[in-house]
PDB file of C-alpha atoms and ligand atoms in Angstrom:
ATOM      1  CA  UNK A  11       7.442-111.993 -51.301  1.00  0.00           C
ATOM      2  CA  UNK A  12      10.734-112.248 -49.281  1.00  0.00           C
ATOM      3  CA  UNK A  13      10.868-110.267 -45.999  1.00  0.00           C
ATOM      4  CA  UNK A  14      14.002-107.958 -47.992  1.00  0.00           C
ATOM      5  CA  UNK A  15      12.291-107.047 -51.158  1.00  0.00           C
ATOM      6  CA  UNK A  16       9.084-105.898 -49.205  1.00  0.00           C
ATOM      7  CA  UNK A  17      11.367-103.227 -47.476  1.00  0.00           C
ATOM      8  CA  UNK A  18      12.711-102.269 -50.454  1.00  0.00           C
ATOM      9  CA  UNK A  19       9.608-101.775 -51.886  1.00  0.00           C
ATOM     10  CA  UNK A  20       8.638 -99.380 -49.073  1.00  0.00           C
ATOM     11  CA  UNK A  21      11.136 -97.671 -49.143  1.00  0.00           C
ATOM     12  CA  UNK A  22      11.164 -97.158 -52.845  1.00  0.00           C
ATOM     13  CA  UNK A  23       7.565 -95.916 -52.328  1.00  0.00           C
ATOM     14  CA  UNK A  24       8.596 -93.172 -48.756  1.00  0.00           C
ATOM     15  CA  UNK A  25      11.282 -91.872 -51.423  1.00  0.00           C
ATOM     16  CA  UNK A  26       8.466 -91.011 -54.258  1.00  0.00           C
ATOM     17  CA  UNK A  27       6.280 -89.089 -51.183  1.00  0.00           C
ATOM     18  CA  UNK A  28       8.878 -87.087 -50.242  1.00  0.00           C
ATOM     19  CA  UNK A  29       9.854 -86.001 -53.507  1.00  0.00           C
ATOM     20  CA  UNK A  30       6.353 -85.330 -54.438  1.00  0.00           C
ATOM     21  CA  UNK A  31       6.118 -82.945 -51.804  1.00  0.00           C
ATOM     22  CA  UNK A  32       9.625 -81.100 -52.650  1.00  0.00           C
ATOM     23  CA  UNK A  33       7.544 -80.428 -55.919  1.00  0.00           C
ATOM     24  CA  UNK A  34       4.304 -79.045 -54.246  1.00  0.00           C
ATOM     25  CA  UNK A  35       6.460 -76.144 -51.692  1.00  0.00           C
ATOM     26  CA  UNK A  36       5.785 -73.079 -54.060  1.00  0.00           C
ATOM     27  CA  UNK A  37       9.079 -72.066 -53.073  1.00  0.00           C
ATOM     28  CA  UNK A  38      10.150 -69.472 -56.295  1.00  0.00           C
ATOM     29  CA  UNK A  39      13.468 -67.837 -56.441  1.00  0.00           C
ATOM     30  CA  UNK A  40      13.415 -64.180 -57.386  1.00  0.00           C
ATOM     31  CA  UNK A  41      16.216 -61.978 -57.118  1.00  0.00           C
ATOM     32  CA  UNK A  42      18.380 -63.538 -54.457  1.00  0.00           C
ATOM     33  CA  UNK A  43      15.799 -63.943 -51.929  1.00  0.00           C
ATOM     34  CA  UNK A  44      13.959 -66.803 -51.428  1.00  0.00           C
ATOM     35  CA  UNK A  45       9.616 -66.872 -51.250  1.00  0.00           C
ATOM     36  CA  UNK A  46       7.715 -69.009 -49.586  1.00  0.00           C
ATOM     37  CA  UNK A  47       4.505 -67.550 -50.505  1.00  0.00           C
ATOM     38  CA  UNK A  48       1.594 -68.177 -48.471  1.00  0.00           C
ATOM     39  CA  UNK A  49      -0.954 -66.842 -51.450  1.00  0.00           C
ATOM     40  CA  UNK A  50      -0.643 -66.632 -55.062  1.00  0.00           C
ATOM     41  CA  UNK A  51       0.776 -63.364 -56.391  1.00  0.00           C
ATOM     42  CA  UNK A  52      -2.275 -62.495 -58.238  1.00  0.00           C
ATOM     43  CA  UNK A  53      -2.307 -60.149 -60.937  1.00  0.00           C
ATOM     44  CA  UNK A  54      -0.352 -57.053 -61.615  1.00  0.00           C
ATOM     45  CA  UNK A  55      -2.521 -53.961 -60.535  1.00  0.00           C
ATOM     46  CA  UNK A  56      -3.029 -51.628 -63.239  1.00  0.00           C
ATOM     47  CA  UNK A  57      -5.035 -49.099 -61.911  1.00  0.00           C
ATOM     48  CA  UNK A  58      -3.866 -45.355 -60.909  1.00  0.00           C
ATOM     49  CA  UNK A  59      -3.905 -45.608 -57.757  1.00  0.00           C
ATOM     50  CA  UNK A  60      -0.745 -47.110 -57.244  1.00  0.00           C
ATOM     51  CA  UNK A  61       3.066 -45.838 -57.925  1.00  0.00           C
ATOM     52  CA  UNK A  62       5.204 -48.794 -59.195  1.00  0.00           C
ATOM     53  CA  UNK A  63       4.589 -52.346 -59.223  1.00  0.00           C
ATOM     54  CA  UNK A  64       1.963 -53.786 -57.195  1.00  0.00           C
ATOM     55  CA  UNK A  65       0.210 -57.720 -57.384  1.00  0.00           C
ATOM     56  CA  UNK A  66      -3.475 -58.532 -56.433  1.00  0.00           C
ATOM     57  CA  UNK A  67      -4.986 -61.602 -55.321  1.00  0.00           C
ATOM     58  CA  UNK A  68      -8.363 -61.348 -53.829  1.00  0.00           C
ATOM     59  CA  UNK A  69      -9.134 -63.944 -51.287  1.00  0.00           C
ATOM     60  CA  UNK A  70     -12.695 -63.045 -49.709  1.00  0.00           C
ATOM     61  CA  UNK A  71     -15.281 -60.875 -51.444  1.00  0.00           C
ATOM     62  CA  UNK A  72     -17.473 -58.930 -49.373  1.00  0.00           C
ATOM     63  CA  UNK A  73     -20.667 -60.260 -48.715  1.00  0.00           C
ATOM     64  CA  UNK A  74     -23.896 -58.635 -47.341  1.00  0.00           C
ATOM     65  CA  UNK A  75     -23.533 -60.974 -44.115  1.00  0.00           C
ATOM     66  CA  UNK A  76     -19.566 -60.469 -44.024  1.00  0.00           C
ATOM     67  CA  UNK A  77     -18.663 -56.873 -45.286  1.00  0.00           C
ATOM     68  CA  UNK A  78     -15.546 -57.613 -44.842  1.00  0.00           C
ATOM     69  CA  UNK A  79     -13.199 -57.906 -48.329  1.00  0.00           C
ATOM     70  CA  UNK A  80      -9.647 -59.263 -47.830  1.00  0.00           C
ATOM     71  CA  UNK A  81      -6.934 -59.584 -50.435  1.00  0.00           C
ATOM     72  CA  UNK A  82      -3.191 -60.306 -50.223  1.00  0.00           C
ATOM     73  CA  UNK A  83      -0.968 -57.454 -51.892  1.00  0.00           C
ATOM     74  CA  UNK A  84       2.308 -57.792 -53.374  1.00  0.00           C
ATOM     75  CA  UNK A  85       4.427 -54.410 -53.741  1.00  0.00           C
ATOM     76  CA  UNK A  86       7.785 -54.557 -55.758  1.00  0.00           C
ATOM     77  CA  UNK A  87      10.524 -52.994 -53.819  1.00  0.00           C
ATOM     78  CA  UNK A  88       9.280 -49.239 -54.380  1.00  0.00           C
ATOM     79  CA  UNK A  89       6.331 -49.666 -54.758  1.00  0.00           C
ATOM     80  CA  UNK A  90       4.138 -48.055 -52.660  1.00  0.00           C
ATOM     81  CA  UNK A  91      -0.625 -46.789 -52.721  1.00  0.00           C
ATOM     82  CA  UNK A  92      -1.814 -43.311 -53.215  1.00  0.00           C
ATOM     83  CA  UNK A  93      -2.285 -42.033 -50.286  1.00  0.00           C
ATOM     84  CA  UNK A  94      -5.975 -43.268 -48.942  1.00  0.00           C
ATOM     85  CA  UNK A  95      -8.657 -43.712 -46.523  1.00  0.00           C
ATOM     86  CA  UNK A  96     -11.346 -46.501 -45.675  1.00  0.00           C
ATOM     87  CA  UNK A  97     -14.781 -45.301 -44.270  1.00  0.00           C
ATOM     88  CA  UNK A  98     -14.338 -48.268 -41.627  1.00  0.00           C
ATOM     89  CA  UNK A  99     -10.520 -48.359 -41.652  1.00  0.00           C
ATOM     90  CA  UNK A 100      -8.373 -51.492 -42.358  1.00  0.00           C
ATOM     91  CA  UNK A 101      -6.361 -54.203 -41.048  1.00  0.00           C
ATOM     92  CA  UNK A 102      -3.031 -54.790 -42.477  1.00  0.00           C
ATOM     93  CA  UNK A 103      -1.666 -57.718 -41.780  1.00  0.00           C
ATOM     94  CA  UNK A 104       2.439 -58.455 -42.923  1.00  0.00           C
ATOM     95  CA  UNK A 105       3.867 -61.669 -44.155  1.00  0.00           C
ATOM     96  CA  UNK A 106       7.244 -61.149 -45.572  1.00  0.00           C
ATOM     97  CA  UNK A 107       9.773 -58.708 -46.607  1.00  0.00           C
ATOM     98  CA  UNK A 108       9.945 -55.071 -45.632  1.00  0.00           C
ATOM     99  CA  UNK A 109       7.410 -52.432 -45.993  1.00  0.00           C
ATOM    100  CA  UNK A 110       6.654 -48.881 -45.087  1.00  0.00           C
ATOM    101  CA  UNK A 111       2.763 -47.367 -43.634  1.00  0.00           C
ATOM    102  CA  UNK A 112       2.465 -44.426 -43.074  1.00  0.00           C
ATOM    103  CA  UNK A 113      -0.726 -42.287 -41.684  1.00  0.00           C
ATOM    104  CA  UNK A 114      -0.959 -38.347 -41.928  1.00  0.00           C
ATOM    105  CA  UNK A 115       0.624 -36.291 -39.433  1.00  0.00           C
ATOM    106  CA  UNK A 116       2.663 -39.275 -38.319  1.00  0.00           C
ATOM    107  CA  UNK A 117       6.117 -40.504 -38.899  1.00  0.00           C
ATOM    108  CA  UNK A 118       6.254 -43.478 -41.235  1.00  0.00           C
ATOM    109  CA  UNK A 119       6.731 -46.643 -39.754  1.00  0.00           C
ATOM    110  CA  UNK A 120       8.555 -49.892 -41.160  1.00  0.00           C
ATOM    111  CA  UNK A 121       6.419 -53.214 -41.442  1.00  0.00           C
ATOM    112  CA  UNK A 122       7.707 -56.661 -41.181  1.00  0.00           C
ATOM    113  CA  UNK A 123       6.560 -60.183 -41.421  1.00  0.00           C
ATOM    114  CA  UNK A 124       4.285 -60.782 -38.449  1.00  0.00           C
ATOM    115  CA  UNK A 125       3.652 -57.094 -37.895  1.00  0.00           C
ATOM    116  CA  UNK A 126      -0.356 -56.080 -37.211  1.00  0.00           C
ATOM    117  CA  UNK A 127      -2.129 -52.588 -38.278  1.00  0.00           C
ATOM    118  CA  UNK A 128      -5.344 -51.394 -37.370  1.00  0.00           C
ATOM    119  CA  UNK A 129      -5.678 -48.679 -39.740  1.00  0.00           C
ATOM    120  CA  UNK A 130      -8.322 -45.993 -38.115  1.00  0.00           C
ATOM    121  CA  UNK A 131     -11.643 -45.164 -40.504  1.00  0.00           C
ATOM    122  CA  UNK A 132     -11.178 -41.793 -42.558  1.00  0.00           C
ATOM    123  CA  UNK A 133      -7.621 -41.523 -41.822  1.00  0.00           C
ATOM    124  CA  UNK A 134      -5.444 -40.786 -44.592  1.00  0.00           C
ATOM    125  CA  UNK A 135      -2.736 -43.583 -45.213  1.00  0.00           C
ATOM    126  CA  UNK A 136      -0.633 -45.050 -47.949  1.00  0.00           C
ATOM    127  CA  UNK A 137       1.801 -49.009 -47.715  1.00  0.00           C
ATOM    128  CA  UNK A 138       3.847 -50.265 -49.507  1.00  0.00           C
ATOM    129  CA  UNK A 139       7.577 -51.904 -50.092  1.00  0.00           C
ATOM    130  CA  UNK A 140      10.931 -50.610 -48.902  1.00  0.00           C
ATOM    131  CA  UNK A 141      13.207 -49.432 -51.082  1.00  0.00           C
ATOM    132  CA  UNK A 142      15.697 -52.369 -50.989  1.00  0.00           C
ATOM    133  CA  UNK A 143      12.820 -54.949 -50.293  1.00  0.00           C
ATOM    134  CA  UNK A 144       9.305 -56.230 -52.017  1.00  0.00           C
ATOM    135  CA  UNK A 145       6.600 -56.891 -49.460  1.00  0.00           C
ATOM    136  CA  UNK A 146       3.752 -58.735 -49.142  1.00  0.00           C
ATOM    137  CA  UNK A 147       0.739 -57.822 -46.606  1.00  0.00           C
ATOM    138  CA  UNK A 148      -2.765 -58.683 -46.434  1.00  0.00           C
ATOM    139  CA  UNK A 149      -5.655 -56.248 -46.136  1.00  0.00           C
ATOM    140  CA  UNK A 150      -8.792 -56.678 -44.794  1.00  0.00           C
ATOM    141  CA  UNK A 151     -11.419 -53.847 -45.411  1.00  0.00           C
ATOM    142  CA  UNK A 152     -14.513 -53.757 -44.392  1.00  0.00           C
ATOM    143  CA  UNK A 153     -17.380 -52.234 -46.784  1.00  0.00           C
ATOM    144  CA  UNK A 154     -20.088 -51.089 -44.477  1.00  0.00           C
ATOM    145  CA  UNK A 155     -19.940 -47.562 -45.052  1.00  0.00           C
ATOM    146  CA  UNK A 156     -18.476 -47.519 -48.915  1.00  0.00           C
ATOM    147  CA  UNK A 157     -15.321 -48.195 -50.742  1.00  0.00           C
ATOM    148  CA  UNK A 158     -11.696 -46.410 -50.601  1.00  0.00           C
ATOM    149  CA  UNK A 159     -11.214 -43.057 -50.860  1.00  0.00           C
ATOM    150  CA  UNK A 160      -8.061 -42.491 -53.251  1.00  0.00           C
ATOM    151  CA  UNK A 161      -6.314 -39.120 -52.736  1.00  0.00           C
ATOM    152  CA  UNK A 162      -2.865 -37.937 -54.051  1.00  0.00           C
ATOM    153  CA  UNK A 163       0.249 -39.984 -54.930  1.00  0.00           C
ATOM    154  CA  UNK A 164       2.586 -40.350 -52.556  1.00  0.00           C
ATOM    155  CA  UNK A 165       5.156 -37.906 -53.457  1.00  0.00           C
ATOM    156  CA  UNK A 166       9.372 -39.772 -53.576  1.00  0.00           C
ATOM    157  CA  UNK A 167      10.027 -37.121 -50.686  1.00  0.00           C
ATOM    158  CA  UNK A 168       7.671 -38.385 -48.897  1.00  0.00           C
ATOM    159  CA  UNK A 169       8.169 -41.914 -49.702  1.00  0.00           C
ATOM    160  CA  UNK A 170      11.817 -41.965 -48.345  1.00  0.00           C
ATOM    161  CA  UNK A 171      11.312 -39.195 -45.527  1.00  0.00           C
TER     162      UNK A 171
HETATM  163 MN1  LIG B 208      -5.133 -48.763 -46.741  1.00  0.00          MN
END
Protein backbone atom coordinates (compact mmCIF):
# COMPACT_ATOMS: atom_id res chain seq x y z
CA UNK A 1 0.00 0.00 0.00
CA UNK A 2 1.40 3.42 -1.15
CA UNK A 3 2.51 5.82 1.62
CA UNK A 4 -0.76 8.35 0.18
CA UNK A 5 -3.57 5.93 0.22
CA UNK A 6 -2.63 4.75 3.84
CA UNK A 7 -3.31 8.43 4.98
CA UNK A 8 -6.26 8.54 3.30
CA UNK A 9 -7.41 5.64 4.78
CA UNK A 10 -6.83 7.12 8.25
CA UNK A 11 -8.22 9.77 7.77
CA UNK A 12 -11.32 8.32 6.24
CA UNK A 13 -11.47 6.22 9.45
CA UNK A 14 -10.73 9.78 12.30
CA UNK A 15 -13.79 11.23 10.17
CA UNK A 16 -16.24 8.07 11.02
CA UNK A 17 -15.06 8.51 15.06
CA UNK A 18 -15.90 11.82 15.20
CA UNK A 19 -19.12 11.56 13.67
CA UNK A 20 -19.98 8.64 15.75
CA UNK A 21 -19.59 10.62 18.68
CA UNK A 22 -21.73 13.77 17.29
CA UNK A 23 -24.44 10.92 17.36
CA UNK A 24 -23.85 9.68 21.01
CA UNK A 25 -24.06 13.73 22.78
CA UNK A 26 -27.80 13.38 23.93
CA UNK A 27 -28.01 16.85 23.05
CA UNK A 28 -32.21 17.30 22.43
CA UNK A 29 -33.68 20.53 21.37
CA UNK A 30 -36.81 21.56 23.22
CA UNK A 31 -38.30 24.80 23.03
CA UNK A 32 -35.46 27.08 22.06
CA UNK A 33 -33.11 26.02 24.62
CA UNK A 34 -30.68 23.61 24.20
CA UNK A 35 -30.16 20.23 26.87
CA UNK A 36 -27.35 18.60 27.51
CA UNK A 37 -28.74 16.24 29.91
CA UNK A 38 -26.58 14.60 32.29
CA UNK A 39 -29.47 11.78 33.19
CA UNK A 40 -32.32 10.48 31.35
CA UNK A 41 -35.60 12.34 31.87
CA UNK A 42 -37.30 9.44 33.35
CA UNK A 43 -40.86 9.15 33.50
CA UNK A 44 -43.58 11.66 33.92
CA UNK A 45 -44.66 11.70 37.69
CA UNK A 46 -48.18 11.03 38.12
CA UNK A 47 -48.72 11.08 41.57
CA UNK A 48 -50.56 13.99 43.69
CA UNK A 49 -48.05 15.28 45.11
CA UNK A 50 -46.92 17.40 42.52
CA UNK A 51 -48.58 20.63 40.67
CA UNK A 52 -47.73 20.54 36.90
CA UNK A 53 -45.33 18.58 35.04
CA UNK A 54 -42.66 16.83 36.74
CA UNK A 55 -40.04 13.75 35.25
CA UNK A 56 -38.50 10.93 37.44
CA UNK A 57 -35.51 8.98 36.99
CA UNK A 58 -34.30 7.09 39.93
CA UNK A 59 -30.62 6.56 40.03
CA UNK A 60 -29.76 4.83 43.53
CA UNK A 61 -32.29 2.88 45.59
CA UNK A 62 -31.87 2.88 49.16
CA UNK A 63 -30.24 0.11 50.58
CA UNK A 64 -30.04 -1.16 54.23
CA UNK A 65 -26.12 -0.37 54.15
CA UNK A 66 -26.70 3.02 52.10
CA UNK A 67 -30.11 4.63 53.18
CA UNK A 68 -29.54 7.00 51.05
CA UNK A 69 -32.12 7.16 47.72
CA UNK A 70 -31.13 9.64 44.97
CA UNK A 71 -33.07 10.48 41.84
CA UNK A 72 -32.73 13.24 39.23
CA UNK A 73 -36.05 15.41 38.84
CA UNK A 74 -37.19 17.20 35.91
CA UNK A 75 -39.88 20.09 36.56
CA UNK A 76 -41.55 21.78 33.44
CA UNK A 77 -41.37 25.47 33.71
CA UNK A 78 -44.18 25.77 36.53
CA UNK A 79 -43.94 23.08 37.87
CA UNK A 80 -43.28 22.96 41.24
CA UNK A 81 -43.79 19.68 44.88
CA UNK A 82 -46.37 19.94 47.53
CA UNK A 83 -45.01 21.42 50.06
CA UNK A 84 -42.89 18.60 52.18
CA UNK A 85 -40.59 17.39 54.72
CA UNK A 86 -37.88 14.50 55.03
CA UNK A 87 -37.36 12.91 58.55
CA UNK A 88 -33.46 13.24 57.74
CA UNK A 89 -33.73 16.22 55.36
CA UNK A 90 -32.34 16.31 51.75
CA UNK A 91 -29.73 17.39 49.49
CA UNK A 92 -30.67 19.14 46.40
CA UNK A 93 -28.31 19.33 44.09
CA UNK A 94 -29.00 21.76 40.58
CA UNK A 95 -27.89 21.02 37.10
CA UNK A 96 -29.56 23.27 34.68
CA UNK A 97 -32.16 25.80 34.16
CA UNK A 98 -33.86 27.87 36.81
CA UNK A 99 -35.68 26.78 39.82
CA UNK A 100 -37.31 28.04 42.94
CA UNK A 101 -36.93 26.24 46.96
CA UNK A 102 -38.45 27.46 49.25
CA UNK A 103 -38.58 26.44 53.20
CA UNK A 104 -41.36 27.76 55.68
CA UNK A 105 -41.01 30.99 57.24
CA UNK A 106 -38.36 31.88 54.69
CA UNK A 107 -38.25 33.85 51.55
CA UNK A 108 -38.02 31.69 48.45
CA UNK A 109 -34.85 31.44 46.92
CA UNK A 110 -33.88 30.91 43.09
CA UNK A 111 -31.71 27.73 42.17
CA UNK A 112 -29.32 27.46 39.37
CA UNK A 113 -27.07 25.00 37.75
CA UNK A 114 -24.28 24.30 40.22
CA UNK A 115 -26.27 25.56 43.18
CA UNK A 116 -26.11 23.11 46.58
CA UNK A 117 -29.09 22.66 49.30
CA UNK A 118 -28.95 21.01 52.44
CA UNK A 119 -32.49 20.78 53.17
CA UNK A 120 -32.86 20.53 57.25
CA UNK A 121 -34.91 17.15 58.60
CA UNK A 122 -38.72 17.97 59.41
CA UNK A 123 -38.64 21.23 57.78
CA UNK A 124 -41.36 22.00 55.56
CA UNK A 125 -40.18 22.72 51.87
CA UNK A 126 -41.40 22.55 48.33
CA UNK A 127 -38.79 22.96 44.50
CA UNK A 128 -39.45 23.25 41.59
CA UNK A 129 -39.09 25.27 38.02
CA UNK A 130 -39.34 28.99 37.38
CA UNK A 131 -41.92 30.29 35.66
CA UNK A 132 -40.10 31.10 32.37
CA UNK A 133 -37.64 28.08 32.85
CA UNK A 134 -37.78 23.99 33.32
CA UNK A 135 -35.23 22.74 35.81
CA UNK A 136 -33.53 19.87 36.54
CA UNK A 137 -32.02 19.01 40.19
CA UNK A 138 -31.03 15.96 41.86
CA UNK A 139 -32.20 14.80 45.27
CA UNK A 140 -30.67 12.75 47.57
CA UNK A 141 -32.80 11.55 50.62
CA UNK A 142 -31.85 9.60 53.05
CA UNK A 143 -34.41 6.87 54.56
CA UNK A 144 -33.24 6.24 58.05
CA UNK A 145 -36.03 7.54 59.88
CA UNK A 146 -39.04 6.97 57.11
CA UNK A 147 -40.20 8.36 53.88
CA UNK A 148 -41.57 12.03 52.87
CA UNK A 149 -44.04 13.67 54.54
CA UNK A 150 -46.44 15.31 51.80
CA UNK A 151 -48.44 18.31 53.10
CA UNK A 152 -50.48 20.93 51.10
CA UNK A 153 -50.02 22.16 47.51
CA UNK A 154 -48.21 24.93 47.04
CA UNK A 155 -50.71 27.56 46.56
CA UNK A 156 -49.89 30.08 42.78
CA UNK A 157 -49.57 33.00 45.47
CA UNK A 158 -47.21 31.42 46.99
CA UNK A 159 -45.50 30.01 44.09
CA UNK A 160 -44.75 33.49 42.52
CA UNK A 161 -44.46 35.50 45.94
MN1 LIG B 1 -37.67 18.01 49.33
Amino acid sequence: MNCRLYLCYVLMGLAMISCQQRKDTSASMEGDVQHERVFDKGNKISNDNFTGTAWLQMLVDADSINQNSVGSVTFEPGARTNWHSHPNGQIILALSGKGFYQEEGSPKRILKKGDAVKCPPNTPHWHGASTGEEFVQVAITSRIDGPTQWLDKVTDDTYLK
